[in-house]
PDB file of C-alpha atoms in Angstrom:
ATOM      1  CA  GLN A   1     -12.942  -9.786  -2.537  1.00 82.00           C
ATOM      2  CA  SER A   2     -11.404  -6.312  -2.837  1.00 89.00           C
ATOM      3  CA  VAL A   3     -13.372  -3.158  -2.054  1.00 91.00           C
ATOM      4  CA  LEU A   4     -12.161  -1.531  -5.286  1.00 97.00           C
ATOM      5  CA  THR A   5     -12.694  -3.306  -8.607  1.00 97.00           C
ATOM      6  CA  GLN A   6      -9.949  -3.553 -11.230  1.00 98.00           C
ATOM      7  CA  PRO A   7      -9.775  -5.700 -14.374  1.00 97.00           C
ATOM      8  CA  PRO A   8      -7.558  -8.743 -13.700  1.00 97.00           C
ATOM      9  CA  SER A   9      -5.480  -8.143 -16.799  1.00 97.00           C
ATOM     10  CA  VAL A  10      -4.878  -5.790 -19.702  1.00 97.00           C
ATOM     11  CA  SER A  11      -2.488  -6.026 -22.626  1.00 96.00           C
ATOM     12  CA  ALA A  12      -1.167  -3.868 -25.436  1.00 96.00           C
ATOM     13  CA  ALA A  13       1.737  -3.695 -27.845  1.00 96.00           C
ATOM     14  CA  PRO A  14       4.935  -1.740 -27.249  1.00 97.00           C
ATOM     15  CA  GLY A  15       4.500   1.941 -28.028  1.00 97.00           C
ATOM     16  CA  GLN A  16       0.737   1.794 -27.597  1.00 97.00           C
ATOM     17  CA  LYS A  17      -1.451   3.239 -24.848  1.00 97.00           C
ATOM     18  CA  VAL A  18      -3.346   1.341 -22.185  1.00 97.00           C
ATOM     19  CA  THR A  19      -5.794   2.338 -19.478  1.00 98.00           C
ATOM     20  CA  ILE A  20      -6.567   0.547 -16.212  1.00 98.00           C
ATOM     21  CA  SER A  21      -9.829   1.248 -14.432  1.00 98.00           C
ATOM     22  CA  CYS A  22     -10.588   1.245 -10.718  1.00 98.00           C
ATOM     23  CA  SER A  23     -14.188   1.322  -9.573  1.00 98.00           C
ATOM     24  CA  GLY A  24     -15.447   2.068  -6.101  1.00 97.00           C
ATOM     25  CA  SER A  25     -18.266   3.832  -4.290  1.00 96.00           C
ATOM     26  CA  SER A  26     -19.192   7.138  -2.695  1.00 95.00           C
ATOM     27  CA  SER A  27     -17.554   6.128   0.593  1.00 94.00           C
ATOM     28  CA  ASN A  28     -14.162   5.686  -1.024  1.00 96.00           C
ATOM     29  CA  ILE A  29     -13.264   6.948  -4.515  1.00 97.00           C
ATOM     30  CA  GLY A  30     -16.333   9.151  -4.796  1.00 96.00           C
ATOM     31  CA  ASN A  31     -15.276  11.392  -1.926  1.00 95.00           C
ATOM     32  CA  ASN A  32     -11.549  10.819  -1.533  1.00 96.00           C
ATOM     33  CA  TYR A  33      -8.355  10.848  -3.561  1.00 97.00           C
ATOM     34  CA  VAL A  34      -6.853   7.891  -5.429  1.00 98.00           C
ATOM     35  CA  SER A  35      -3.276   6.646  -5.580  1.00 98.00           C
ATOM     36  CA  TRP A  36      -1.726   4.105  -7.941  1.00 98.00           C
ATOM     37  CA  TYR A  37       1.160   1.675  -7.420  1.00 98.00           C
ATOM     38  CA  GLN A  38       3.337  -0.359  -9.779  1.00 98.00           C
ATOM     39  CA  GLN A  39       4.649  -3.722  -8.610  1.00 98.00           C
ATOM     40  CA  LEU A  40       7.314  -5.209 -10.837  1.00 98.00           C
ATOM     41  CA  PRO A  41       7.782  -8.991 -10.507  1.00 95.00           C
ATOM     42  CA  GLY A  42       9.366  -9.940  -7.199  1.00 95.00           C
ATOM     43  CA  THR A  43       9.596  -6.384  -5.887  1.00 97.00           C
ATOM     44  CA  ALA A  44       7.739  -4.092  -3.521  1.00 98.00           C
ATOM     45  CA  PRO A  45       5.046  -1.773  -4.856  1.00 98.00           C
ATOM     46  CA  LYS A  46       6.157   1.694  -5.942  1.00 98.00           C
ATOM     47  CA  LEU A  47       4.075   4.877  -5.877  1.00 98.00           C
ATOM     48  CA  LEU A  48       3.111   6.045  -9.383  1.00 98.00           C
ATOM     49  CA  ILE A  49       0.275   8.524  -8.832  1.00 98.00           C
ATOM     50  CA  TYR A  50      -1.093  10.299  -5.754  1.00 98.00           C
ATOM     51  CA  GLU A  51      -3.969  12.708  -5.195  1.00 97.00           C
ATOM     52  CA  ASN A  52      -5.689  11.369  -8.346  1.00 97.00           C
ATOM     53  CA  ASN A  53      -3.272  12.781 -10.890  1.00 97.00           C
ATOM     54  CA  LYS A  54       0.028  13.879  -9.354  1.00 98.00           C
ATOM     55  CA  ARG A  55       3.308  12.139 -10.167  1.00 98.00           C
ATOM     56  CA  PRO A  56       6.137  11.796  -7.635  1.00 97.00           C
ATOM     57  CA  SER A  57       9.548  12.992  -8.686  1.00 96.00           C
ATOM     58  CA  GLY A  58      11.141  10.506 -11.065  1.00 95.00           C
ATOM     59  CA  ILE A  59       7.909   9.084 -12.495  1.00 97.00           C
ATOM     60  CA  PRO A  60       7.773   9.793 -16.247  1.00 97.00           C
ATOM     61  CA  ASP A  61       4.848  11.691 -17.725  1.00 96.00           C
ATOM     62  CA  ARG A  62       3.915   8.556 -19.690  1.00 97.00           C
ATOM     63  CA  PHE A  63       1.963   7.688 -16.537  1.00 98.00           C
ATOM     64  CA  SER A  64      -1.199   9.684 -15.793  1.00 98.00           C
ATOM     65  CA  GLY A  65      -4.161   9.435 -13.474  1.00 98.00           C
ATOM     66  CA  SER A  66      -7.708  10.729 -13.520  1.00 98.00           C
ATOM     67  CA  LYS A  67     -10.880  10.404 -11.500  1.00 97.00           C
ATOM     68  CA  SER A  68     -14.544  10.819 -12.344  1.00 97.00           C
ATOM     69  CA  GLY A  69     -17.299  10.136  -9.847  1.00 97.00           C
ATOM     70  CA  THR A  70     -16.680   6.775  -8.206  1.00 97.00           C
ATOM     71  CA  SER A  71     -14.096   5.557 -10.727  1.00 98.00           C
ATOM     72  CA  ALA A  72     -10.456   6.279 -11.417  1.00 98.00           C
ATOM     73  CA  THR A  73      -8.219   5.504 -14.360  1.00 98.00           C
ATOM     74  CA  LEU A  74      -4.486   4.985 -14.781  1.00 98.00           C
ATOM     75  CA  GLY A  75      -3.149   5.690 -18.260  1.00 98.00           C
ATOM     76  CA  ILE A  76       0.176   4.578 -19.632  1.00 98.00           C
ATOM     77  CA  THR A  77       1.393   5.801 -23.023  1.00 97.00           C
ATOM     78  CA  GLY A  78       4.394   4.713 -25.075  1.00 97.00           C
ATOM     79  CA  LEU A  79       4.311   1.237 -23.530  1.00 97.00           C
ATOM     80  CA  GLN A  80       7.642  -0.424 -22.871  1.00 97.00           C
ATOM     81  CA  THR A  81       8.402  -4.031 -21.985  1.00 96.00           C
ATOM     82  CA  GLY A  82       9.678  -2.743 -18.656  1.00 96.00           C
ATOM     83  CA  ASP A  83       6.142  -1.601 -17.829  1.00 97.00           C
ATOM     84  CA  GLU A  84       5.018  -5.233 -17.448  1.00 97.00           C
ATOM     85  CA  ALA A  85       3.866  -5.339 -13.853  1.00 98.00           C
ATOM     86  CA  ASP A  86       0.898  -5.502 -11.531  1.00 98.00           C
ATOM     87  CA  TYR A  87      -0.856  -2.183 -10.932  1.00 98.00           C
ATOM     88  CA  TYR A  88      -2.933  -1.391  -7.844  1.00 98.00           C
ATOM     89  CA  CYS A  89      -5.245   1.488  -7.019  1.00 98.00           C
ATOM     90  CA  GLY A  90      -5.778   2.599  -3.448  1.00 98.00           C
ATOM     91  CA  THR A  91      -7.889   5.140  -1.643  1.00 98.00           C
ATOM     92  CA  TRP A  92      -9.253   6.208   1.717  1.00 96.00           C
ATOM     93  CA  ASP A  93     -12.558   4.632   2.719  1.00 95.00           C
ATOM     94  CA  SER A  94     -14.682   6.753   5.016  1.00 89.00           C
ATOM     95  CA  SER A  95     -17.097   3.907   5.801  1.00 87.00           C
ATOM     96  CA  LEU A  96     -14.515   2.211   8.012  1.00 75.00           C
ATOM     97  CA  SER A  97     -15.033   3.221  11.662  1.00 77.00           C
ATOM     98  CA  ALA A  98     -12.103   5.623  11.816  1.00 77.00           C
ATOM     99  CA  GLY A  99     -11.451   5.633   8.101  1.00 85.00           C
ATOM    100  CA  GLY A 100      -8.869   3.418   6.483  1.00 93.00           C
ATOM    101  CA  VAL A 101      -7.171   2.405   3.288  1.00 96.00           C
ATOM    102  CA  VAL A 102      -8.598   0.034   0.693  1.00 96.00           C
ATOM    103  CA  PHE A 103      -6.970  -1.359  -2.447  1.00 98.00           C
ATOM    104  CA  GLY A 104      -8.115  -2.799  -5.740  1.00 97.00           C
ATOM    105  CA  GLY A 105      -7.369  -6.421  -6.527  1.00 97.00           C
ATOM    106  CA  GLY A 106      -4.646  -5.479  -8.962  1.00 98.00           C
ATOM    107  CA  THR A 107      -4.302  -5.542 -12.756  1.00 98.00           C
ATOM    108  CA  LYS A 108      -1.584  -7.463 -14.557  1.00 98.00           C
ATOM    109  CA  LEU A 109      -0.252  -5.528 -17.550  1.00 98.00           C
ATOM    110  CA  THR A 110       1.225  -7.545 -20.388  1.00 97.00           C
ATOM    111  CA  VAL A 111       3.180  -5.741 -23.084  1.00 96.00           C
ATOM    112  CA  LEU A 112       2.874  -8.018 -26.089  1.00 89.00           C
TER     113      LEU A 112
ATOM    114  CA  GLN B   1      16.526   9.427   0.942  1.00 93.00           C
ATOM    115  CA  VAL B   2      14.343   7.571   3.421  1.00 96.00           C
ATOM    116  CA  GLN B   3      14.665   3.782   3.372  1.00 97.00           C
ATOM    117  CA  LEU B   4      12.680   1.171   5.267  1.00 98.00           C
ATOM    118  CA  GLN B   5      13.725  -2.362   6.215  1.00 98.00           C
ATOM    119  CA  GLU B   6      11.520  -5.060   7.706  1.00 98.00           C
ATOM    120  CA  SER B   7      12.945  -7.661  10.059  1.00 98.00           C
ATOM    121  CA  GLY B   8      11.598 -10.591  12.034  1.00 96.00           C
ATOM    122  CA  PRO B   9      11.021 -14.355  11.954  1.00 96.00           C
ATOM    123  CA  GLY B  10      10.104 -15.854   8.606  1.00 96.00           C
ATOM    124  CA  LEU B  11       8.251 -18.769  10.180  1.00 97.00           C
ATOM    125  CA  VAL B  12       5.562 -18.581  12.854  1.00 98.00           C
ATOM    126  CA  LYS B  13       3.528 -21.443  14.294  1.00 98.00           C
ATOM    127  CA  PRO B  14      -0.279 -21.383  14.173  1.00 97.00           C
ATOM    128  CA  SER B  15      -1.931 -19.694  17.182  1.00 97.00           C
ATOM    129  CA  GLU B  16       1.283 -17.825  18.022  1.00 98.00           C
ATOM    130  CA  THR B  17       2.065 -14.118  17.582  1.00 98.00           C
ATOM    131  CA  LEU B  18       3.764 -12.703  14.494  1.00 98.00           C
ATOM    132  CA  SER B  19       6.220  -9.916  15.355  1.00 98.00           C
ATOM    133  CA  LEU B  20       7.959  -7.669  12.836  1.00 98.00           C
ATOM    134  CA  THR B  21       9.985  -4.477  13.099  1.00 98.00           C
ATOM    135  CA  CYS B  22      10.527  -1.782  10.486  1.00 98.00           C
ATOM    136  CA  THR B  23      13.684   0.313  10.750  1.00 98.00           C
ATOM    137  CA  VAL B  24      13.622   3.748   9.143  1.00 97.00           C
ATOM    138  CA  SER B  25      16.928   5.157   7.903  1.00 96.00           C
ATOM    139  CA  GLY B  26      17.877   8.330   6.066  1.00 95.00           C
ATOM    140  CA  GLY B  27      15.256  10.412   7.848  1.00 94.00           C
ATOM    141  CA  SER B  28      13.326  10.834  11.075  1.00 93.00           C
ATOM    142  CA  ILE B  29      10.286   8.819  12.002  1.00 94.00           C
ATOM    143  CA  SER B  30       8.779  11.989  13.443  1.00 92.00           C
ATOM    144  CA  SER B  31       5.971  13.934  11.791  1.00 87.00           C
ATOM    145  CA  TYR B  32       4.741  11.042   9.649  1.00 93.00           C
ATOM    146  CA  TYR B  33       2.332   8.149   9.681  1.00 97.00           C
ATOM    147  CA  TRP B  34       3.769   4.652   9.217  1.00 98.00           C
ATOM    148  CA  SER B  35       1.825   1.689   7.904  1.00 98.00           C
ATOM    149  CA  TRP B  36       1.956  -2.064   7.594  1.00 98.00           C
ATOM    150  CA  ILE B  37       0.572  -3.684   4.448  1.00 98.00           C
ATOM    151  CA  ARG B  38       0.542  -7.361   3.534  1.00 98.00           C
ATOM    152  CA  GLN B  39       0.227  -9.430   0.371  1.00 98.00           C
ATOM    153  CA  PRO B  40      -0.630 -13.147   0.460  1.00 97.00           C
ATOM    154  CA  PRO B  41       1.223 -15.168  -2.182  1.00 96.00           C
ATOM    155  CA  GLY B  42      -0.266 -14.488  -5.605  1.00 95.00           C
ATOM    156  CA  LYS B  43      -2.869 -12.098  -4.211  1.00 96.00           C
ATOM    157  CA  GLY B  44      -3.459  -8.369  -3.763  1.00 96.00           C
ATOM    158  CA  LEU B  45      -2.546  -5.810  -1.135  1.00 97.00           C
ATOM    159  CA  GLU B  46      -4.236  -5.484   2.255  1.00 97.00           C
ATOM    160  CA  TRP B  47      -3.701  -2.514   4.551  1.00 97.00           C
ATOM    161  CA  ILE B  48      -3.156  -3.663   8.150  1.00 98.00           C
ATOM    162  CA  GLY B  49      -2.945  -0.346   9.983  1.00 97.00           C
ATOM    163  CA  TYR B  50      -0.906   2.739  10.722  1.00 97.00           C
ATOM    164  CA  ILE B  51       0.734   4.522  13.622  1.00 97.00           C
ATOM    165  CA  TYR B  52       1.535   8.195  13.936  1.00 96.00           C
ATOM    166  CA  TYR B  53       4.956   9.016  15.400  1.00 94.00           C
ATOM    167  CA  SER B  54       3.169  10.265  18.521  1.00 94.00           C
ATOM    168  CA  GLY B  55       1.680   6.796  19.058  1.00 94.00           C
ATOM    169  CA  SER B  56      -1.905   7.137  17.827  1.00 95.00           C
ATOM    170  CA  THR B  57      -3.059   4.177  15.757  1.00 97.00           C
ATOM    171  CA  ASN B  58      -5.738   3.111  13.279  1.00 96.00           C
ATOM    172  CA  TYR B  59      -6.289  -0.499  12.279  1.00 96.00           C
ATOM    173  CA  ASN B  60      -8.136  -2.349   9.530  1.00 95.00           C
ATOM    174  CA  PRO B  61     -11.401  -3.459  11.176  1.00 92.00           C
ATOM    175  CA  SER B  62     -10.968  -6.968   9.782  1.00 93.00           C
ATOM    176  CA  LEU B  63      -7.741  -7.388  11.780  1.00 95.00           C
ATOM    177  CA  LYS B  64      -8.265  -4.948  14.640  1.00 95.00           C
ATOM    178  CA  SER B  65      -8.857  -7.559  17.349  1.00 96.00           C
ATOM    179  CA  ARG B  66      -5.475  -9.184  16.662  1.00 98.00           C
ATOM    180  CA  VAL B  67      -3.217  -6.260  15.678  1.00 98.00           C
ATOM    181  CA  THR B  68      -0.956  -4.000  17.695  1.00 98.00           C
ATOM    182  CA  ILE B  69       1.341  -1.446  16.073  1.00 98.00           C
ATOM    183  CA  SER B  70       3.836   0.431  18.231  1.00 97.00           C
ATOM    184  CA  VAL B  71       6.599   2.985  17.668  1.00 97.00           C
ATOM    185  CA  ASP B  72      10.018   3.576  19.215  1.00 96.00           C
ATOM    186  CA  THR B  73      11.148   7.042  18.135  1.00 94.00           C
ATOM    187  CA  SER B  74      14.501   6.664  19.916  1.00 94.00           C
ATOM    188  CA  LYS B  75      15.373   3.783  17.603  1.00 96.00           C
ATOM    189  CA  ASN B  76      13.554   5.157  14.539  1.00 96.00           C
ATOM    190  CA  GLN B  77      11.526   1.954  14.411  1.00 97.00           C
ATOM    191  CA  PHE B  78       7.932   0.847  14.426  1.00 98.00           C
ATOM    192  CA  SER B  79       6.627  -2.652  14.991  1.00 98.00           C
ATOM    193  CA  LEU B  80       3.746  -4.993  14.180  1.00 98.00           C
ATOM    194  CA  LYS B  81       2.294  -7.721  16.343  1.00 98.00           C
ATOM    195  CA  LEU B  82      -0.416 -10.008  14.968  1.00 98.00           C
ATOM    196  CA  SER B  83      -1.771 -12.549  17.416  1.00 97.00           C
ATOM    197  CA  SER B  84      -3.441 -15.945  16.989  1.00 97.00           C
ATOM    198  CA  VAL B  85      -2.106 -16.404  13.475  1.00 98.00           C
ATOM    199  CA  THR B  86      -3.367 -19.022  11.045  1.00 98.00           C
ATOM    200  CA  ALA B  87      -2.259 -20.140   7.598  1.00 97.00           C
ATOM    201  CA  ALA B  88      -4.369 -17.299   6.165  1.00 97.00           C
ATOM    202  CA  ASP B  89      -1.868 -14.844   7.649  1.00 98.00           C
ATOM    203  CA  THR B  90       0.926 -16.197   5.448  1.00 98.00           C
ATOM    204  CA  ALA B  91       2.004 -13.230   3.343  1.00 98.00           C
ATOM    205  CA  VAL B  92       4.730 -10.815   2.408  1.00 98.00           C
ATOM    206  CA  TYR B  93       4.578  -8.033   4.975  1.00 98.00           C
ATOM    207  CA  TYR B  94       5.588  -4.534   3.902  1.00 98.00           C
ATOM    208  CA  CYS B  95       6.169  -1.417   5.946  1.00 98.00           C
ATOM    209  CA  ALA B  96       5.708   1.970   4.320  1.00 98.00           C
ATOM    210  CA  ARG B  97       5.637   5.665   5.085  1.00 98.00           C
ATOM    211  CA  ASP B  98       2.047   6.828   4.942  1.00 96.00           C
ATOM    212  CA  THR B  99       1.073  10.364   3.983  1.00 96.00           C
ATOM    213  CA  ILE B 100      -2.467  11.370   4.957  1.00 95.00           C
ATOM    214  CA  VAL B 101      -3.836  14.770   4.004  1.00 95.00           C
ATOM    215  CA  VAL B 102      -7.368  15.831   4.860  1.00 93.00           C
ATOM    216  CA  GLU B 103      -8.581  18.319   2.268  1.00 88.00           C
ATOM    217  CA  ALA B 104     -11.908  19.955   1.533  1.00 89.00           C
ATOM    218  CA  ALA B 105     -12.504  17.506  -1.342  1.00 87.00           C
ATOM    219  CA  GLY B 106     -11.706  14.450   0.763  1.00 92.00           C
ATOM    220  CA  THR B 107      -8.819  12.533   2.263  1.00 93.00           C
ATOM    221  CA  ALA B 108      -5.664  11.886   0.293  1.00 96.00           C
ATOM    222  CA  ASN B 109      -3.480   8.967   1.308  1.00 96.00           C
ATOM    223  CA  TRP B 110      -0.431   7.445  -0.286  1.00 98.00           C
ATOM    224  CA  PHE B 111       2.421   5.078   0.612  1.00 98.00           C
ATOM    225  CA  ASP B 112       5.963   6.094  -0.281  1.00 96.00           C
ATOM    226  CA  PRO B 113       8.531   4.690   0.176  1.00 97.00           C
ATOM    227  CA  TRP B 114       8.012   1.000   0.887  1.00 98.00           C
ATOM    228  CA  GLY B 115      10.318  -1.538   2.470  1.00 98.00           C
ATOM    229  CA  GLN B 116      11.431  -4.498   0.389  1.00 98.00           C
ATOM    230  CA  GLY B 117       9.000  -6.796   2.210  1.00 98.00           C
ATOM    231  CA  THR B 118       9.496  -9.933   4.256  1.00 98.00           C
ATOM    232  CA  LEU B 119       7.745 -13.254   3.765  1.00 98.00           C
ATOM    233  CA  VAL B 120       6.155 -14.682   6.876  1.00 98.00           C
ATOM    234  CA  THR B 121       4.914 -18.254   6.676  1.00 98.00           C
ATOM    235  CA  VAL B 122       2.519 -19.638   9.265  1.00 98.00           C
ATOM    236  CA  SER B 123       3.098 -23.349   9.622  1.00 97.00           C
ATOM    237  CA  SER B 124       3.756 -25.930  12.273  1.00 95.00           C
TER     238      SER B 124
END
C-alpha cells in the first residue's frame, strides 16, 4: 500500500492529452514539493518533473506538472506511442522520523 | 554527464546479507546525497535510504533496522547492505543521485540520474 495514491491505469489516443493524479496528505504533498518519473518498459525510471512543475533539460514541454493542496497532477499533451510507460509521483514526507521519500503506486499509460 | 552503475551478487540466500555497490562516474560524489531505491517485480518504487557524501544517513523507517548505507569518496562509490533478507526483498535495486532542497514552502527532493538497476533474487 503506497503512501501516495495514483490511478492504476490511464489511456488516451495518440495526439490527445492525458492527466495522471497523485493524492497525498498534509505531511507529504500538502507541505512539500512533488517530482514525477517515467519508467519505460524494462528500463530505470527517469526524472520528468521536479519541484512541482519544473522540467529538467531535455524533457519536452508536452510534459507539465502542477500541485494544489494535497494533490498533484502530471499532464501530457500530444500523446505519442513512445509515451507508453509507468509514471510515478514522489515527494518528501515530513511524518517520517527524520523525513523521507514516499512514492505513488504508479500509473500505467496506454496510448491506444 | 554523471552515470551510475550498480554491482553485486544477483542471488542471495534467505537470512543472509545483501550487498551492493554503486559506482559514480563522470562527476564527483562530493556535495550530493545518494540514494538506494528498490522495485519488486511488477510493483512500485520504494525508497530505501540516502547518504550524504560526508557520511550522514537517513533510512526508510520500515527498513531501518536492517539497512546500512556507506560511502567511499576515494573510490567515488557508495554501498548498500541489507541484512536478514527474505523473499520479500527480491527486487530490482537502483542507485540514484538525490537532490534535497529545503525551502520556505517545504522540502524538494528528486532523483536524477538513476543507475540501470540490478535484480537481486533471494532464494535458497
